């Protein structure tokens, strides 16, 4: 079976004035379909950088990142956007919902961007909201929802086009531990047929993960 | 509040584009105001200068009316007062005959007394020897030096002139230095004795005015009872009427400033939104509201200062262009004024600065107050978007303001029109956001069907930022509304005048002494013998004569026309428009008219004076007060102060003399208009310099005068549209900046740049359509209410409402194009939003 996501000697560095910051150094690894992987490491170790590369939001300074066999650096901006739309779902630490759109409209966004008929997009968004337990809050704006609820909306949105690769960057980092656990459990419920990569400090996540990747100073331990 | 002020200034430096935009919007508004102010006061000063050029050191001027004049005897009566210097004066324009006919302004002055010398005080005064020659040599003239040089005239040369008593040969008695004087008059000059001038211009025993010094105004008023006495620096009623017309430019400047206000308001609001956190933090650590408020306002007053300064300078540059339009408009009502240039004075400069800074302060005050009034806790919360379901209170207050504004405009006085415009704009600003919320919500579905998700997002963005959107719709819509409303008015005027000219003028060719369109106020006349000369021309089937003059009435000059009634009616019968003149044709009316007991009045005269048909009015004529009955109304657009129609013989008796202003001719059926025209000028060439105008040319002249009156406004409307354009660009950029996070996020979840840019463009499209519709509808209402009533109040013309469909369509299309263009930069900015940093932590 081909790897859904593959890092091959990936390095990513940032030029900060005269000095170079090596956020990621020579990382090689692969992720198989159906895997749930936890990425852990101290703050500033390069976890977000790794996830951004994995999600085609960024391209490596050297080496190659392949998603379904496609090198991300060989696509142009629009190609990567299409890849993100169809293949990848993101969940962020700060939820990043669109404040002016309701919960339902937020969830329906990817489907609508992809050009799906409005009625179908809303229908599917509604059922996803139902599955994350927010069926009753569909018309609420983000500011009217609690942090945990907002993160569940964000999860529903990440799943909306049935993306096979779900990337979550500290999804519980901004929540209390009880709510955080609920979110982790919820993410776990969607592991069927998906590769899930969660960046986390939460020991609970390590426990449910198939594999744990430890990063320190941009290197995989 | 040093920290905030510093932060604020740094912030301004970091967003030079926004600062430029505010400064630019203010600058344009101020430029409009300053250019209007400078050109109108420039014309005013020129009129005064021209008066000074005529009267030298005189203090007062005594006049009868524009053309009615004064009796010679008044001069003698005045001179009986010890110490009083009185100089009689006749002014008219004449044509120099010859292969190259040119205009010469003729002044009739008293060469027999030293009055003129005393008043002129050296400036362009003929030397005693020349003055003596003027008395000794009959028909002598002193000409200005440029003219003399141009024509090769020397003392003793003969100058043939067309006058209303036929051609006359003047002998050059001398040449005077014309430095300065011809410039302020805009014409070459010839000085003749006052009695010769009276004779030449068909007004024996009558002079135009008397310049007086050496007496107090009150004293003079008692000596010259029954005549108009005013200070030389005071504008004549005619000048005031002419200036009133161009003052509508101030209304335009006001609209531009209001539009500028909206741009300033939204820019200030964004910078404040961006700094809500800083403001809230400072509040949390104990800064007072007053401190914060003054810090923010200071920052913007600075920007306002820069903008106003630029505006004043730009206005000074622009004034020469505006001046041309204003002069054209004024000259269609006044004897030609030549305006060298508009001058910038310190008061103008300071007034411009004050208005600009005041406007910025007023516009910045509202969002600033709102910001510092906010609880610091609220402002520290992460979400900047707060849901406001409805803005119903504001909506209804807005509706009330608009209603009051439109209500005020019905009476149409100048000040009220300005207040009405301001109230209407404020009302729109209040009610528009709610309209935006509702209409943007309505079109979301359609937009998403037509343009997919970008369409939905565009409409949604507008709905969620109703205020910003509404302001920009108003800004552009307001500018466009001016276009539509002026063109509604102009169309109304054009339709009425064209119909009127075709129906009311029963001739094919009008013969006049000077060009038909030169000036309605022109007093050049033709000798009565011309009637025979023209009627004998082959191809001319019918002629009649008309005399035109002016009479003072209730502080204004009204036009008086004397018709050869019987031939005039016959001309209508032949022309097939007797129907139009049926009131004059009515046997009872005609009897009264011919007997001098009755008079017809134009509709605008009746509207302006409130007089009614059947009632009597007292009209001052050179032959005393005329108590005359108003026989009926006639439709007429000749003179903004109204027209009175009487019989020619009656008029010649009351106004004295028997010269004609127009000789109107009908062309025989099979004759070619142009051929007959050629024959008429051939037949008259030897003795008169005449201008020939046919009906279609008169229509052209009317249109030209109209265009001149509105041309000054045109430049201003374009500038106002530029401000509106800026506003939209501003709004869209603000929209992009405010939504950086969301844009980054949409990109992160897979939206393409194309989709993103389409969203911005569609937003612009919606704003453009909104502005276009508002401009078209607002312009229609504006043309119908304030403008039409204002015009009515000033001129008494109440035009039919004509819907300017073409202009409205142009405005809608133009708005859409403008908005789409305004979206170009914001689209680029949206595509440049960095995905990674904008989705990172707060
Ligand atoms: N855009 C950037 N420019 C410069 N340095 C960056 C940038 N993004 C991340 N870094 C640096 O790269 C390193 C890794 O960052 P990150 O991947 O965000 O760490 P983590 O998510 O593990 O806390 C850090 O030292 C950070 O400062
Ligand atoms: Mg991180």
mmCIF file with all atom_site columns, C-alpha atoms in Angstrom, chain B residues 485-665:
data_model
loop_
_atom_site.group_PDB
_atom_site.id
_atom_site.type_symbol
_atom_site.label_atom_id
_atom_site.label_alt_id
_atom_site.label_comp_id
_atom_site.label_asym_id
_atom_site.label_entity_id
_atom_site.label_seq_id
_atom_site.pdbx_PDB_ins_code
_atom_site.Cartn_x
_atom_site.Cartn_y
_atom_site.Cartn_z
_atom_site.occupancy
_atom_site.B_iso_or_equiv
_atom_site.pdbx_formal_charge
_atom_site.auth_seq_id
_atom_site.auth_comp_id
_atom_site.auth_asym_id
_atom_site.auth_atom_id
_atom_site.pdbx_PDB_model_num
ATOM 1   C CA . UNK B 1 485 ? -30.145 65.232  -10.746 1.00 0.00 ? 485 UNK B CA 1
ATOM 2   C CA . UNK B 1 486 ? -28.400 67.911  -12.776 1.00 0.00 ? 486 UNK B CA 1
ATOM 3   C CA . UNK B 1 487 ? -29.120 66.011  -15.922 1.00 0.00 ? 487 UNK B CA 1
ATOM 4   C CA . UNK B 1 488 ? -32.774 65.565  -14.884 1.00 0.00 ? 488 UNK B CA 1
ATOM 5   C CA . UNK B 1 489 ? -32.934 69.310  -14.531 1.00 0.00 ? 489 UNK B CA 1
ATOM 6   C CA . UNK B 1 490 ? -30.993 70.031  -17.685 1.00 0.00 ? 490 UNK B CA 1
ATOM 7   C CA . UNK B 1 491 ? -33.191 67.595  -19.632 1.00 0.00 ? 491 UNK B CA 1
ATOM 8   C CA . UNK B 1 492 ? -36.280 69.256  -18.192 1.00 0.00 ? 492 UNK B CA 1
ATOM 9   C CA . UNK B 1 493 ? -34.938 72.641  -19.230 1.00 0.00 ? 493 UNK B CA 1
ATOM 10  C CA . UNK B 1 494 ? -33.893 71.429  -22.653 1.00 0.00 ? 494 UNK B CA 1
ATOM 11  C CA . UNK B 1 495 ? -37.210 69.764  -23.399 1.00 0.00 ? 495 UNK B CA 1
ATOM 12  C CA . UNK B 1 496 ? -39.148 72.847  -22.292 1.00 0.00 ? 496 UNK B CA 1
ATOM 13  C CA . UNK B 1 497 ? -36.994 75.397  -24.068 1.00 0.00 ? 497 UNK B CA 1
ATOM 14  C CA . UNK B 1 498 ? -36.809 73.466  -27.320 1.00 0.00 ? 498 UNK B CA 1
ATOM 15  C CA . UNK B 1 499 ? -40.561 73.051  -27.379 1.00 0.00 ? 499 UNK B CA 1
ATOM 16  C CA . UNK B 1 500 ? -40.979 76.678  -26.388 1.00 0.00 ? 500 UNK B CA 1
ATOM 17  C CA . UNK B 1 501 ? -38.577 77.998  -29.012 1.00 0.00 ? 501 UNK B CA 1
ATOM 18  C CA . UNK B 1 502 ? -40.268 75.984  -31.769 1.00 0.00 ? 502 UNK B CA 1
ATOM 19  C CA . UNK B 1 503 ? -43.773 77.016  -30.720 1.00 0.00 ? 503 UNK B CA 1
ATOM 20  C CA . UNK B 1 504 ? -43.312 80.594  -29.605 1.00 0.00 ? 504 UNK B CA 1
ATOM 21  C CA . UNK B 1 505 ? -40.904 82.038  -32.134 1.00 0.00 ? 505 UNK B CA 1
ATOM 22  C CA . UNK B 1 506 ? -42.876 82.528  -35.335 1.00 0.00 ? 506 UNK B CA 1
ATOM 23  C CA . UNK B 1 507 ? -39.896 83.553  -37.462 1.00 0.00 ? 507 UNK B CA 1
ATOM 24  C CA . UNK B 1 508 ? -37.200 81.824  -39.454 1.00 0.00 ? 508 UNK B CA 1
ATOM 25  C CA . UNK B 1 509 ? -34.449 84.416  -39.096 1.00 0.00 ? 509 UNK B CA 1
ATOM 26  C CA . UNK B 1 510 ? -33.825 86.944  -36.372 1.00 0.00 ? 510 UNK B CA 1
ATOM 27  C CA . UNK B 1 511 ? -31.757 90.009  -37.210 1.00 0.00 ? 511 UNK B CA 1
ATOM 28  C CA . UNK B 1 512 ? -29.867 91.557  -34.297 1.00 0.00 ? 512 UNK B CA 1
ATOM 29  C CA . UNK B 1 513 ? -27.120 94.103  -33.791 1.00 0.00 ? 513 UNK B CA 1
ATOM 30  C CA . UNK B 1 514 ? -24.816 91.737  -31.954 1.00 0.00 ? 514 UNK B CA 1
ATOM 31  C CA . UNK B 1 515 ? -24.655 87.983  -31.923 1.00 0.00 ? 515 UNK B CA 1
ATOM 32  C CA . UNK B 1 516 ? -27.778 86.425  -30.489 1.00 0.00 ? 516 UNK B CA 1
ATOM 33  C CA . UNK B 1 517 ? -25.944 84.513  -27.854 1.00 0.00 ? 517 UNK B CA 1
ATOM 34  C CA . UNK B 1 518 ? -23.417 87.158  -26.803 1.00 0.00 ? 518 UNK B CA 1
ATOM 35  C CA . UNK B 1 519 ? -25.388 88.320  -23.871 1.00 0.00 ? 519 UNK B CA 1
ATOM 36  C CA . UNK B 1 520 ? -29.058 88.434  -23.125 1.00 0.00 ? 520 UNK B CA 1
ATOM 37  C CA . UNK B 1 521 ? -28.304 91.709  -21.415 1.00 0.00 ? 521 UNK B CA 1
ATOM 38  C CA . UNK B 1 522 ? -26.890 93.192  -24.583 1.00 0.00 ? 522 UNK B CA 1
ATOM 39  C CA . UNK B 1 523 ? -28.392 96.591  -25.230 1.00 0.00 ? 523 UNK B CA 1
ATOM 40  C CA . UNK B 1 524 ? -27.371 97.007  -28.831 1.00 0.00 ? 524 UNK B CA 1
ATOM 41  C CA . UNK B 1 525 ? -30.190 98.187  -30.998 1.00 0.00 ? 525 UNK B CA 1
ATOM 42  C CA . UNK B 1 526 ? -31.074 98.548  -34.667 1.00 0.00 ? 526 UNK B CA 1
ATOM 43  C CA . UNK B 1 527 ? -32.665 101.496 -36.476 1.00 0.00 ? 527 UNK B CA 1
ATOM 44  C CA . UNK B 1 528 ? -36.300 101.069 -37.362 1.00 0.00 ? 528 UNK B CA 1
ATOM 45  C CA . UNK B 1 529 ? -35.532 101.583 -41.042 1.00 0.00 ? 529 UNK B CA 1
ATOM 46  C CA . UNK B 1 530 ? -34.000 98.134  -41.050 1.00 0.00 ? 530 UNK B CA 1
ATOM 47  C CA . UNK B 1 531 ? -37.554 96.741  -41.047 1.00 0.00 ? 531 UNK B CA 1
ATOM 48  C CA . UNK B 1 532 ? -38.056 97.995  -44.605 1.00 0.00 ? 532 UNK B CA 1
ATOM 49  C CA . UNK B 1 533 ? -34.582 96.999  -45.711 1.00 0.00 ? 533 UNK B CA 1
ATOM 50  C CA . UNK B 1 534 ? -35.125 93.412  -44.615 1.00 0.00 ? 534 UNK B CA 1
ATOM 51  C CA . UNK B 1 535 ? -38.683 93.143  -45.902 1.00 0.00 ? 535 UNK B CA 1
ATOM 52  C CA . UNK B 1 536 ? -37.487 94.134  -49.372 1.00 0.00 ? 536 UNK B CA 1
ATOM 53  C CA . UNK B 1 537 ? -34.995 91.276  -49.539 1.00 0.00 ? 537 UNK B CA 1
ATOM 54  C CA . UNK B 1 538 ? -36.157 88.663  -52.073 1.00 0.00 ? 538 UNK B CA 1
ATOM 55  C CA . UNK B 1 539 ? -37.246 85.488  -50.315 1.00 0.00 ? 539 UNK B CA 1
ATOM 56  C CA . UNK B 1 540 ? -38.360 87.275  -47.147 1.00 0.00 ? 540 UNK B CA 1
ATOM 57  C CA . UNK B 1 541 ? -42.099 86.877  -46.898 1.00 0.00 ? 541 UNK B CA 1
ATOM 58  C CA . UNK B 1 542 ? -42.887 88.683  -43.694 1.00 0.00 ? 542 UNK B CA 1
ATOM 59  C CA . UNK B 1 543 ? -41.165 90.814  -41.025 1.00 0.00 ? 543 UNK B CA 1
ATOM 60  C CA . UNK B 1 544 ? -41.985 92.368  -37.694 1.00 0.00 ? 544 UNK B CA 1
ATOM 61  C CA . UNK B 1 545 ? -39.962 94.234  -35.090 1.00 0.00 ? 545 UNK B CA 1
ATOM 62  C CA . UNK B 1 546 ? -39.376 93.691  -31.393 1.00 0.00 ? 546 UNK B CA 1
ATOM 63  C CA . UNK B 1 547 ? -37.793 95.966  -28.804 1.00 0.00 ? 547 UNK B CA 1
ATOM 64  C CA . UNK B 1 548 ? -36.250 94.712  -25.622 1.00 0.00 ? 548 UNK B CA 1
ATOM 65  C CA . UNK B 1 549 ? -35.427 96.573  -22.466 1.00 0.00 ? 549 UNK B CA 1
ATOM 66  C CA . UNK B 1 550 ? -35.295 96.106  -18.742 1.00 0.00 ? 550 UNK B CA 1
ATOM 67  C CA . UNK B 1 551 ? -37.266 97.621  -15.905 1.00 0.00 ? 551 UNK B CA 1
ATOM 68  C CA . UNK B 1 552 ? -36.533 97.582  -12.200 1.00 0.00 ? 552 UNK B CA 1
ATOM 69  C CA . UNK B 1 553 ? -39.126 95.670  -10.250 1.00 0.00 ? 553 UNK B CA 1
ATOM 70  C CA . UNK B 1 554 ? -38.967 94.723  -6.600  1.00 0.00 ? 554 UNK B CA 1
ATOM 71  C CA . UNK B 1 555 ? -35.176 94.877  -6.483  1.00 0.00 ? 555 UNK B CA 1
ATOM 72  C CA . UNK B 1 556 ? -34.527 92.965  -9.707  1.00 0.00 ? 556 UNK B CA 1
ATOM 73  C CA . UNK B 1 557 ? -34.359 93.804  -13.367 1.00 0.00 ? 557 UNK B CA 1
ATOM 74  C CA . UNK B 1 558 ? -37.190 92.270  -15.341 1.00 0.00 ? 558 UNK B CA 1
ATOM 75  C CA . UNK B 1 559 ? -37.105 92.037  -19.108 1.00 0.00 ? 559 UNK B CA 1
ATOM 76  C CA . UNK B 1 560 ? -39.657 94.031  -21.087 1.00 0.00 ? 560 UNK B CA 1
ATOM 77  C CA . UNK B 1 561 ? -40.486 93.171  -24.675 1.00 0.00 ? 561 UNK B CA 1
ATOM 78  C CA . UNK B 1 562 ? -42.437 95.376  -27.040 1.00 0.00 ? 562 UNK B CA 1
ATOM 79  C CA . UNK B 1 563 ? -43.989 93.512  -29.989 1.00 0.00 ? 563 UNK B CA 1
ATOM 80  C CA . UNK B 1 564 ? -45.478 94.861  -33.174 1.00 0.00 ? 564 UNK B CA 1
ATOM 81  C CA . UNK B 1 565 ? -48.619 93.145  -32.023 1.00 0.00 ? 565 UNK B CA 1
ATOM 82  C CA . UNK B 1 566 ? -50.598 92.886  -35.228 1.00 0.00 ? 566 UNK B CA 1
ATOM 83  C CA . UNK B 1 567 ? -47.726 91.709  -37.475 1.00 0.00 ? 567 UNK B CA 1
ATOM 84  C CA . UNK B 1 568 ? -46.583 89.431  -34.677 1.00 0.00 ? 568 UNK B CA 1
ATOM 85  C CA . UNK B 1 569 ? -49.949 87.692  -34.558 1.00 0.00 ? 569 UNK B CA 1
ATOM 86  C CA . UNK B 1 570 ? -50.024 87.510  -38.332 1.00 0.00 ? 570 UNK B CA 1
ATOM 87  C CA . UNK B 1 571 ? -46.593 85.857  -38.213 1.00 0.00 ? 571 UNK B CA 1
ATOM 88  C CA . UNK B 1 572 ? -47.969 83.253  -35.808 1.00 0.00 ? 572 UNK B CA 1
ATOM 89  C CA . UNK B 1 573 ? -50.939 82.661  -38.082 1.00 0.00 ? 573 UNK B CA 1
ATOM 90  C CA . UNK B 1 574 ? -48.628 82.066  -41.062 1.00 0.00 ? 574 UNK B CA 1
ATOM 91  C CA . UNK B 1 575 ? -46.342 79.922  -38.983 1.00 0.00 ? 575 UNK B CA 1
ATOM 92  C CA . UNK B 1 576 ? -49.274 77.834  -37.766 1.00 0.00 ? 576 UNK B CA 1
ATOM 93  C CA . UNK B 1 577 ? -48.657 78.571  -34.088 1.00 0.00 ? 577 UNK B CA 1
ATOM 94  C CA . UNK B 1 578 ? -51.400 81.096  -33.466 1.00 0.00 ? 578 UNK B CA 1
ATOM 95  C CA . UNK B 1 579 ? -52.708 78.658  -30.955 1.00 0.00 ? 579 UNK B CA 1
ATOM 96  C CA . UNK B 1 580 ? -49.645 79.382  -28.799 1.00 0.00 ? 580 UNK B CA 1
ATOM 97  C CA . UNK B 1 581 ? -50.401 83.130  -28.859 1.00 0.00 ? 581 UNK B CA 1
ATOM 98  C CA . UNK B 1 582 ? -54.141 82.742  -28.356 1.00 0.00 ? 582 UNK B CA 1
ATOM 99  C CA . UNK B 1 583 ? -54.156 84.903  -25.206 1.00 0.00 ? 583 UNK B CA 1
ATOM 100 C CA . UNK B 1 584 ? -52.577 87.783  -27.118 1.00 0.00 ? 584 UNK B CA 1
ATOM 101 C CA . UNK B 1 585 ? -54.884 87.140  -30.059 1.00 0.00 ? 585 UNK B CA 1
ATOM 102 C CA . UNK B 1 586 ? -57.969 87.343  -27.884 1.00 0.00 ? 586 UNK B CA 1
ATOM 103 C CA . UNK B 1 587 ? -59.782 90.553  -29.064 1.00 0.00 ? 587 UNK B CA 1
ATOM 104 C CA . UNK B 1 588 ? -60.322 91.959  -25.549 1.00 0.00 ? 588 UNK B CA 1
ATOM 105 C CA . UNK B 1 589 ? -56.762 91.304  -24.499 1.00 0.00 ? 589 UNK B CA 1
ATOM 106 C CA . UNK B 1 590 ? -55.394 92.701  -27.721 1.00 0.00 ? 590 UNK B CA 1
ATOM 107 C CA . UNK B 1 591 ? -57.371 95.918  -27.303 1.00 0.00 ? 591 UNK B CA 1
ATOM 108 C CA . UNK B 1 592 ? -55.993 96.389  -23.786 1.00 0.00 ? 592 UNK B CA 1
ATOM 109 C CA . UNK B 1 593 ? -52.480 95.574  -24.938 1.00 0.00 ? 593 UNK B CA 1
ATOM 110 C CA . UNK B 1 594 ? -52.551 98.064  -27.813 1.00 0.00 ? 594 UNK B CA 1
ATOM 111 C CA . UNK B 1 595 ? -54.040 100.762 -25.578 1.00 0.00 ? 595 UNK B CA 1
ATOM 112 C CA . UNK B 1 596 ? -51.231 100.277 -23.066 1.00 0.00 ? 596 UNK B CA 1
ATOM 113 C CA . UNK B 1 597 ? -53.674 99.241  -20.335 1.00 0.00 ? 597 UNK B CA 1
ATOM 114 C CA . UNK B 1 598 ? -52.604 95.650  -20.134 1.00 0.00 ? 598 UNK B CA 1
ATOM 115 C CA . UNK B 1 599 ? -49.461 93.585  -20.219 1.00 0.00 ? 599 UNK B CA 1
ATOM 116 C CA . UNK B 1 600 ? -48.613 89.884  -20.400 1.00 0.00 ? 600 UNK B CA 1
ATOM 117 C CA . UNK B 1 601 ? -46.245 88.327  -17.907 1.00 0.00 ? 601 UNK B CA 1
ATOM 118 C CA . UNK B 1 602 ? -44.152 85.197  -18.122 1.00 0.00 ? 602 UNK B CA 1
ATOM 119 C CA . UNK B 1 603 ? -45.054 82.340  -15.820 1.00 0.00 ? 603 UNK B CA 1
ATOM 120 C CA . UNK B 1 604 ? -41.783 82.711  -13.945 1.00 0.00 ? 604 UNK B CA 1
ATOM 121 C CA . UNK B 1 605 ? -42.468 86.402  -13.351 1.00 0.00 ? 605 UNK B CA 1
ATOM 122 C CA . UNK B 1 606 ? -45.791 85.491  -11.773 1.00 0.00 ? 606 UNK B CA 1
ATOM 123 C CA . UNK B 1 607 ? -44.187 82.719  -9.721  1.00 0.00 ? 607 UNK B CA 1
ATOM 124 C CA . UNK B 1 608 ? -41.345 84.934  -8.477  1.00 0.00 ? 608 UNK B CA 1
ATOM 125 C CA . UNK B 1 609 ? -43.426 87.976  -7.620  1.00 0.00 ? 609 UNK B CA 1
ATOM 126 C CA . UNK B 1 610 ? -46.616 86.252  -6.530  1.00 0.00 ? 610 UNK B CA 1
ATOM 127 C CA . UNK B 1 611 ? -48.637 88.632  -8.740  1.00 0.00 ? 611 UNK B CA 1
ATOM 128 C CA . UNK B 1 612 ? -51.911 87.382  -10.164 1.00 0.00 ? 612 UNK B CA 1
ATOM 129 C CA . UNK B 1 613 ? -53.550 87.742  -13.529 1.00 0.00 ? 613 UNK B CA 1
ATOM 130 C CA . UNK B 1 614 ? -56.224 90.406  -13.436 1.00 0.00 ? 614 UNK B CA 1
ATOM 131 C CA . UNK B 1 615 ? -54.383 92.453  -10.822 1.00 0.00 ? 615 UNK B CA 1
ATOM 132 C CA . UNK B 1 616 ? -52.444 95.665  -11.517 1.00 0.00 ? 616 UNK B CA 1
ATOM 133 C CA . UNK B 1 617 ? -48.796 96.357  -11.149 1.00 0.00 ? 617 UNK B CA 1
ATOM 134 C CA . UNK B 1 618 ? -46.756 99.558  -11.026 1.00 0.00 ? 618 UNK B CA 1
ATOM 135 C CA . UNK B 1 619 ? -43.800 99.543  -13.339 1.00 0.00 ? 619 UNK B CA 1
ATOM 136 C CA . UNK B 1 620 ? -41.184 102.263 -13.371 1.00 0.00 ? 620 UNK B CA 1
ATOM 137 C CA . UNK B 1 621 ? -40.488 103.420 -16.920 1.00 0.00 ? 621 UNK B CA 1
ATOM 138 C CA . UNK B 1 622 ? -38.429 106.328 -18.256 1.00 0.00 ? 622 UNK B CA 1
ATOM 139 C CA . UNK B 1 623 ? -41.728 108.108 -18.701 1.00 0.00 ? 623 UNK B CA 1
ATOM 140 C CA . UNK B 1 624 ? -42.942 107.667 -15.155 1.00 0.00 ? 624 UNK B CA 1
ATOM 141 C CA . UNK B 1 625 ? -44.800 104.969 -13.289 1.00 0.00 ? 625 UNK B CA 1
ATOM 142 C CA . UNK B 1 626 ? -46.928 102.721 -15.418 1.00 0.00 ? 626 UNK B CA 1
ATOM 143 C CA . UNK B 1 627 ? -50.020 101.309 -13.705 1.00 0.00 ? 627 UNK B CA 1
ATOM 144 C CA . UNK B 1 628 ? -50.854 98.312  -15.823 1.00 0.00 ? 628 UNK B CA 1
ATOM 145 C CA . UNK B 1 629 ? -53.080 95.244  -15.642 1.00 0.00 ? 629 UNK B CA 1
ATOM 146 C CA . UNK B 1 630 ? -51.742 91.708  -15.912 1.00 0.00 ? 630 UNK B CA 1
ATOM 147 C CA . UNK B 1 631 ? -53.670 90.216  -18.824 1.00 0.00 ? 631 UNK B CA 1
ATOM 148 C CA . UNK B 1 632 ? -52.387 86.676  -18.728 1.00 0.00 ? 632 UNK B CA 1
ATOM 149 C CA . UNK B 1 633 ? -49.505 84.306  -18.339 1.00 0.00 ? 633 UNK B CA 1
ATOM 150 C CA . UNK B 1 634 ? -47.198 83.224  -21.138 1.00 0.00 ? 634 UNK B CA 1
ATOM 151 C CA . UNK B 1 635 ? -44.661 80.441  -21.092 1.00 0.00 ? 635 UNK B CA 1
ATOM 152 C CA . UNK B 1 636 ? -41.221 81.947  -21.504 1.00 0.00 ? 636 UNK B CA 1
ATOM 153 C CA . UNK B 1 637 ? -37.633 81.118  -20.655 1.00 0.00 ? 637 UNK B CA 1
ATOM 154 C CA . UNK B 1 638 ? -35.862 84.260  -21.856 1.00 0.00 ? 638 UNK B CA 1
ATOM 155 C CA . UNK B 1 639 ? -34.961 85.764  -18.538 1.00 0.00 ? 639 UNK B CA 1
ATOM 156 C CA . UNK B 1 640 ? -34.581 84.195  -15.101 1.00 0.00 ? 640 UNK B CA 1
ATOM 157 C CA . UNK B 1 641 ? -36.208 87.192  -13.448 1.00 0.00 ? 641 UNK B CA 1
ATOM 158 C CA . UNK B 1 642 ? -39.230 87.166  -15.679 1.00 0.00 ? 642 UNK B CA 1
ATOM 159 C CA . UNK B 1 643 ? -40.503 88.824  -18.832 1.00 0.00 ? 643 UNK B CA 1
ATOM 160 C CA . UNK B 1 644 ? -43.246 91.366  -19.498 1.00 0.00 ? 644 UNK B CA 1
ATOM 161 C CA . UNK B 1 645 ? -44.771 91.689  -22.963 1.00 0.00 ? 645 UNK B CA 1
ATOM 162 C CA . UNK B 1 646 ? -46.319 94.851  -24.301 1.00 0.00 ? 646 UNK B CA 1
ATOM 163 C CA . UNK B 1 647 ? -46.978 96.441  -27.677 1.00 0.00 ? 647 UNK B CA 1
ATOM 164 C CA . UNK B 1 648 ? -44.041 98.102  -29.458 1.00 0.00 ? 648 UNK B CA 1
ATOM 165 C CA . UNK B 1 649 ? -45.726 101.503 -29.839 1.00 0.00 ? 649 UNK B CA 1
ATOM 166 C CA . UNK B 1 650 ? -46.744 101.511 -26.189 1.00 0.00 ? 650 UNK B CA 1
ATOM 167 C CA . UNK B 1 651 ? -43.183 100.647 -25.269 1.00 0.00 ? 651 UNK B CA 1
ATOM 168 C CA . UNK B 1 652 ? -41.670 103.295 -27.514 1.00 0.00 ? 652 UNK B CA 1
ATOM 169 C CA . UNK B 1 653 ? -43.865 105.857 -25.847 1.00 0.00 ? 653 UNK B CA 1
ATOM 170 C CA . UNK B 1 654 ? -42.979 104.785 -22.313 1.00 0.00 ? 654 UNK B CA 1
ATOM 171 C CA . UNK B 1 655 ? -39.303 103.971 -22.911 1.00 0.00 ? 655 UNK B CA 1
ATOM 172 C CA . UNK B 1 656 ? -38.821 106.673 -25.545 1.00 0.00 ? 656 UNK B CA 1
ATOM 173 C CA . UNK B 1 657 ? -36.958 106.355 -28.777 1.00 0.00 ? 657 UNK B CA 1
ATOM 174 C CA . UNK B 1 658 ? -37.956 103.940 -31.491 1.00 0.00 ? 658 UNK B CA 1
ATOM 175 C CA . UNK B 1 659 ? -35.022 101.599 -31.974 1.00 0.00 ? 659 UNK B CA 1
ATOM 176 C CA . UNK B 1 660 ? -35.527 97.855  -32.373 1.00 0.00 ? 660 UNK B CA 1
ATOM 177 C CA . UNK B 1 661 ? -33.681 94.981  -30.782 1.00 0.00 ? 661 UNK B CA 1
ATOM 178 C CA . UNK B 1 662 ? -34.861 92.272  -33.157 1.00 0.00 ? 662 UNK B CA 1
ATOM 179 C CA . UNK B 1 663 ? -36.111 92.322  -36.684 1.00 0.00 ? 663 UNK B CA 1
ATOM 180 C CA . UNK B 1 664 ? -37.724 88.933  -37.183 1.00 0.00 ? 664 UNK B CA 1
ATOM 181 C CA . UNK B 1 665 ? -38.231 87.620  -40.690 1.00 0.00 ? 665 UNK B CA 1
#
